[in-house]
Amino acid sequence: MAATQLTASTVSAKGFASFEGLRQSSVNISSFSTLKQNGLSLRSFRGLVVKAATVVTPKYTALKPLGDRVLLKIKTAEEKTTGGILLPTTAQTKPQGGEVVAVGEGRTIGKSKVDISVKTGTQVVYSKYAGTEVEFNGSNHLILKEDDIVGILDTDDVKDMKPLNDRVLIKVAVAEDKTSGGLLLMEASKEKPSIGTVIAVGPGPLDEEGNRKPLSVAPGNTVLYSKYAGNDFKGSDGSDYIALRASDVMAILS
């Protein structure tokens, strides 16, 4: 990274960074409300223009995240289907992966200094609605908290994901194709299962002293989990996977 550093708080619709040269994305009524709550006005942002994307102007040559934040270069969205059909922009799958390009200095828990657990160059998967998108050096980036990173993924297959912190990767059980009476179910009518097999688990959350607490589930466990929790993924073999927090696992089945 270049020597010049852009040291400012995260730019988001929930809390703007008050420095010149940023153009905020997706400003809505709640965004303006947040400005008033923070005692700020648009006059505080000279050079700020409401556009479709948040942009760091070319005069800045580096962007350094603060605290437990991480800067990712977002993976490009797929423009074609596996069959080669060109997708319109509205139909392109929003990427949930990217490469770590910069990390903050970490955080303090109790008396312990805890470093960011991912390094620059690492390929990661993150929560779908996490962070703030920033266009920087001609590419789309995302600033987010380390805890919003779901796991490390060095391949193109989600089954190889290494969950971080208290995350668990589960292979979802196959939905029933028929009713108890033998009627064939349409895809949209199939009940979304909340049962699956644990594929991988993270190292566990940090306690008040900065030590890792092991999770209560392990690879191979069949578990019941909260129906609307986590992030859904599709494996290369067509199987469904979900990555969620261990606290969203309700029971181990046997």
Tab-separated table of N, CA, C and O in Angstrom, residues 11-73:
chain	number	residue	atom	x	y	z
A	11	VAL	N	-17.471	4.779	6.080
A	11	VAL	CA	-18.459	5.560	5.341
A	11	VAL	C	-19.660	4.669	5.124
A	11	VAL	O	-19.549	3.646	4.479
A	12	SER	N	-20.809	5.022	5.615
A	12	SER	CA	-21.999	4.216	5.422
A	12	SER	C	-23.236	5.062	5.533
A	12	SER	O	-23.190	6.199	5.980
A	13	ALA	N	-24.356	4.459	5.151
A	13	ALA	CA	-25.609	5.182	5.252
A	13	ALA	C	-26.032	5.324	6.696
A	13	ALA	O	-26.916	6.082	7.031
A	14	LYS	N	-25.376	4.567	7.605
A	14	LYS	CA	-25.687	4.665	9.017
A	14	LYS	C	-24.782	5.670	9.718
A	14	LYS	O	-25.062	6.134	10.797
A	15	GLY	N	-23.623	5.950	9.158
A	15	GLY	CA	-22.718	6.889	9.791
A	15	GLY	C	-21.686	7.378	8.812
A	15	GLY	O	-20.753	6.666	8.489
A	16	PHE	N	-21.827	8.602	8.293
A	16	PHE	CA	-20.920	9.112	7.276
A	16	PHE	C	-19.579	9.478	7.877
A	16	PHE	O	-19.479	9.912	9.008
A	17	ALA	N	-18.504	9.339	7.086
A	17	ALA	CA	-17.201	9.869	7.482
A	17	ALA	C	-17.157	11.321	7.053
A	17	ALA	O	-17.492	11.653	5.928
A	18	SER	N	-16.729	12.199	7.958
A	18	SER	CA	-16.780	13.630	7.642
A	18	SER	C	-15.454	14.123	7.070
A	18	SER	O	-14.638	14.696	7.762
A	19	PHE	N	-15.222	13.787	5.802
A	19	PHE	CA	-14.073	14.344	5.122
A	19	PHE	C	-14.412	14.504	3.656
A	19	PHE	O	-15.337	13.892	3.162
A	20	GLU	N	-13.647	15.331	2.962
A	20	GLU	CA	-13.960	15.644	1.584
A	20	GLU	C	-13.639	14.482	0.652
A	20	GLU	O	-12.856	13.613	0.971
A	21	GLY	N	-14.270	14.529	-0.540
A	21	GLY	CA	-13.876	13.609	-1.593
A	21	GLY	C	-14.672	12.336	-1.636
A	21	GLY	O	-14.372	11.459	-2.410
A	22	LEU	N	-15.703	12.163	-0.770
A	22	LEU	CA	-16.513	10.961	-0.796
A	22	LEU	C	-17.884	11.275	-1.368
A	22	LEU	O	-18.458	12.300	-1.075
A	23	ARG	N	-18.396	10.362	-2.161
A	23	ARG	CA	-19.756	10.503	-2.656
A	23	ARG	C	-20.564	9.323	-2.140
A	23	ARG	O	-20.252	8.188	-2.430
A	24	GLN	N	-21.587	9.587	-1.384
A	24	GLN	CA	-22.301	8.549	-0.667
A	24	GLN	C	-23.269	7.773	-1.552
A	24	GLN	O	-23.942	8.342	-2.390
A	25	SER	N	-23.353	6.453	-1.356
A	25	SER	CA	-24.270	5.637	-2.124
A	25	SER	C	-25.587	5.444	-1.383
A	25	SER	O	-25.652	5.488	-0.172
A	26	SER	N	-26.629	5.197	-2.158
A	26	SER	CA	-27.937	4.806	-1.649
A	26	SER	C	-28.409	5.647	-0.479
A	26	SER	O	-28.785	5.144	0.559
A	27	VAL	N	-28.347	6.960	-0.595
A	27	VAL	CA	-28.830	7.838	0.456
A	27	VAL	C	-30.348	7.809	0.458
A	27	VAL	O	-30.984	7.996	-0.569
A	28	ASN	N	-30.949	7.544	1.615
A	28	ASN	CA	-32.396	7.514	1.709
A	28	ASN	C	-32.844	8.331	2.907
A	28	ASN	O	-32.055	8.989	3.560
A	29	ILE	N	-34.154	8.265	3.233
A	29	ILE	CA	-34.689	9.101	4.306
A	29	ILE	C	-34.000	8.792	5.628
A	29	ILE	O	-33.660	9.672	6.391
A	30	SER	N	-33.759	7.487	5.877
A	30	SER	CA	-33.118	7.135	7.140
A	30	SER	C	-31.701	7.676	7.208
A	30	SER	O	-31.205	8.004	8.271
A	31	SER	N	-31.039	7.786	6.042
A	31	SER	CA	-29.682	8.330	6.022
A	31	SER	C	-29.689	9.782	6.475
A	31	SER	O	-28.848	10.199	7.257
A	32	PHE	N	-30.669	10.569	5.955
A	32	PHE	CA	-30.737	11.957	6.359
A	32	PHE	C	-31.113	12.077	7.825
A	32	PHE	O	-30.646	12.953	8.542
A	33	SER	N	-31.934	11.154	8.298
A	33	SER	CA	-32.307	11.173	9.703
A	33	SER	C	-31.095	10.953	10.580
A	33	SER	O	-30.917	11.580	11.598
A	34	THR	N	-30.230	10.011	10.127
A	34	THR	CA	-29.010	9.738	10.874
A	34	THR	C	-28.119	10.971	10.946
A	34	THR	O	-27.511	11.258	11.966
A	35	LEU	N	-28.069	11.728	9.856
A	35	LEU	CA	-27.278	12.952	9.852
A	35	LEU	C	-27.748	13.906	10.935
A	35	LEU	O	-26.978	14.496	11.658
A	36	LYS	N	-29.075	14.027	11.071
A	36	LYS	CA	-29.615	14.944	12.069
A	36	LYS	C	-29.325	14.443	13.478
A	36	LYS	O	-29.025	15.193	14.378
A	37	GLN	N	-29.408	13.121	13.662
A	37	GLN	CA	-29.159	12.554	14.971
A	37	GLN	C	-27.717	12.791	15.405
A	37	GLN	O	-27.425	12.945	16.578
A	38	ASN	N	-26.825	12.809	14.474
A	38	ASN	CA	-25.416	13.026	14.793
A	38	ASN	C	-25.054	14.503	14.851
A	38	ASN	O	-23.889	14.867	15.001
A	39	GLY	N	-26.054	15.363	14.693
A	39	GLY	CA	-25.805	16.796	14.782
A	39	GLY	C	-25.056	17.343	13.595
A	39	GLY	O	-24.385	18.365	13.687
A	40	LEU	N	-25.144	16.657	12.449
A	40	LEU	CA	-24.412	17.085	11.266
A	40	LEU	C	-25.395	17.570	10.218
A	40	LEU	O	-26.586	17.298	10.266
A	41	SER	N	-24.916	18.288	9.259
A	41	SER	CA	-25.730	18.703	8.134
A	41	SER	C	-24.943	18.485	6.865
A	41	SER	O	-23.746	18.219	6.907
A	42	LEU	N	-25.618	18.570	5.728
A	42	LEU	CA	-24.916	18.364	4.460
A	42	LEU	C	-23.815	19.386	4.236
A	42	LEU	O	-22.913	19.170	3.450
A	43	ARG	N	-23.901	20.517	4.934
A	43	ARG	CA	-22.840	21.516	4.790
A	43	ARG	C	-21.511	20.981	5.313
A	43	ARG	O	-20.456	21.491	5.004
A	44	SER	N	-21.584	19.916	6.173
A	44	SER	CA	-20.355	19.349	6.725
A	44	SER	C	-19.558	18.590	5.680
A	44	SER	O	-18.434	18.204	5.913
A	45	PHE	N	-20.177	18.315	4.503
A	45	PHE	CA	-19.536	17.472	3.528
A	45	PHE	C	-19.297	18.243	2.235
A	45	PHE	O	-19.959	18.002	1.231
A	46	ARG	N	-18.402	19.179	2.264
A	46	ARG	CA	-18.047	19.898	1.058
A	46	ARG	C	-17.480	18.924	0.038
A	46	ARG	O	-16.593	18.148	0.342
A	47	GLY	N	-17.992	18.943	-1.179
A	47	GLY	CA	-17.517	18.013	-2.204
A	47	GLY	C	-18.248	16.698	-2.197
A	47	GLY	O	-17.947	15.825	-2.991
A	48	LEU	N	-19.224	16.515	-1.281
A	48	LEU	CA	-20.000	15.285	-1.254
A	48	LEU	C	-21.176	15.417	-2.205
A	48	LEU	O	-21.931	16.371	-2.137
A	49	VAL	N	-21.311	14.448	-3.120
A	49	VAL	CA	-22.385	14.486	-4.103
A	49	VAL	C	-23.156	13.185	-4.010
A	49	VAL	O	-22.570	12.110	-3.918
A	50	VAL	N	-24.478	13.255	-4.013
A	50	VAL	CA	-25.302	12.060	-3.953
A	50	VAL	C	-25.311	11.408	-5.324
A	50	VAL	O	-25.846	11.950	-6.269
A	51	LYS	N	-24.705	10.237	-5.412
A	51	LYS	CA	-24.608	9.501	-6.671
A	51	LYS	C	-24.992	8.050	-6.432
A	51	LYS	O	-25.369	7.663	-5.331
A	52	ALA	N	-24.817	7.219	-7.454
A	52	ALA	CA	-25.182	5.811	-7.339
A	52	ALA	C	-24.107	4.985	-6.640
A	52	ALA	O	-24.345	3.859	-6.274
A	53	ALA	N	-22.912	5.523	-6.466
A	53	ALA	CA	-21.842	4.770	-5.824
A	53	ALA	C	-21.030	5.675	-4.932
A	53	ALA	O	-20.901	6.863	-5.175
A	54	THR	N	-20.479	5.094	-3.861
A	54	THR	CA	-19.584	5.831	-2.996
A	54	THR	C	-18.206	5.845	-3.639
A	54	THR	O	-17.676	4.799	-3.971
A	55	VAL	N	-17.622	7.018	-3.814
A	55	VAL	CA	-16.363	7.129	-4.555
A	55	VAL	C	-15.317	7.859	-3.740
A	55	VAL	O	-15.586	8.891	-3.139
A	56	VAL	N	-14.112	7.301	-3.685
A	56	VAL	CA	-12.969	8.003	-3.120
A	56	VAL	C	-12.230	8.635	-4.289
A	56	VAL	O	-11.834	7.948	-5.220
A	57	THR	N	-12.065	9.935	-4.263
A	57	THR	CA	-11.483	10.648	-5.402
A	57	THR	C	-10.029	10.247	-5.633
A	57	THR	O	-9.341	9.810	-4.723
A	58	PRO	N	-9.545	10.411	-6.864
A	58	PRO	CA	-8.197	9.949	-7.225
A	58	PRO	C	-7.065	10.580	-6.417
A	58	PRO	O	-5.967	10.046	-6.392
A	59	LYS	N	-7.313	11.727	-5.761
A	59	LYS	CA	-6.200	12.359	-5.041
A	59	LYS	C	-5.752	11.543	-3.835
A	59	LYS	O	-4.661	11.746	-3.323
A	60	TYR	N	-6.597	10.598	-3.368
A	60	TYR	CA	-6.188	9.717	-2.270
A	60	TYR	C	-5.549	8.468	-2.854
A	60	TYR	O	-6.096	7.841	-3.749
A	61	THR	N	-4.400	8.099	-2.333
A	61	THR	CA	-3.654	6.969	-2.895
A	61	THR	C	-3.698	5.724	-2.022
A	61	THR	O	-3.185	4.683	-2.410
A	62	ALA	N	-4.294	5.816	-0.837
A	62	ALA	CA	-4.402	4.645	0.031
A	62	ALA	C	-5.613	4.802	0.937
A	62	ALA	O	-6.061	5.907	1.222
A	63	LEU	N	-6.161	3.685	1.351
A	63	LEU	CA	-7.292	3.677	2.267
A	63	LEU	C	-6.998	2.632	3.335
A	63	LEU	O	-6.923	1.440	3.031
A	64	LYS	N	-6.780	3.078	4.561
A	64	LYS	CA	-6.437	2.157	5.645
A	64	LYS	C	-7.605	2.004	6.609
A	64	LYS	O	-8.045	2.971	7.217
A	65	PRO	N	-8.129	0.782	6.770
A	65	PRO	CA	-9.214	0.557	7.722
A	65	PRO	C	-8.736	0.791	9.159
A	65	PRO	O	-7.552	0.631	9.471
A	66	LEU	N	-9.660	1.144	10.023
A	66	LEU	CA	-9.346	1.378	11.428
A	66	LEU	C	-9.964	0.292	12.307
A	66	LEU	O	-10.960	-0.330	11.940
A	67	GLY	N	-9.351	0.071	13.463
A	67	GLY	CA	-9.893	-0.868	14.440
A	67	GLY	C	-9.997	-2.275	13.897
A	67	GLY	O	-9.056	-2.822	13.334
A	68	ASP	N	-11.199	-2.863	14.053
A	68	ASP	CA	-11.402	-4.243	13.606
A	68	ASP	C	-12.042	-4.313	12.223
A	68	ASP	O	-12.694	-5.287	11.874
A	69	ARG	N	-11.820	-3.270	11.426
A	69	ARG	CA	-12.382	-3.245	10.073
A	69	ARG	C	-11.401	-3.790	9.041
A	69	ARG	O	-10.191	-3.729	9.216
A	70	VAL	N	-11.980	-4.277	7.954
A	70	VAL	CA	-11.214	-4.917	6.884
A	70	VAL	C	-11.662	-4.327	5.544
A	70	VAL	O	-12.849	-4.065	5.346
A	71	LEU	N	-10.713	-4.098	4.644
A	71	LEU	CA	-11.017	-3.621	3.306
A	71	LEU	C	-10.886	-4.776	2.327
A	71	LEU	O	-9.837	-5.419	2.250
A	72	LEU	N	-11.972	-5.053	1.583
A	72	LEU	CA	-11.978	-6.129	0.598
A	72	LEU	C	-12.130	-5.577	-0.806
A	72	LEU	O	-12.849	-4.592	-1.016
A	73	LYS	N	-11.476	-6.210	-1.759
A	73	LYS	CA	-11.748	-5.946	-3.169
A	73	LYS	C	-12.809	-6.954	-3.598
A	73	LYS	O	-12.594	-8.169	-3.536
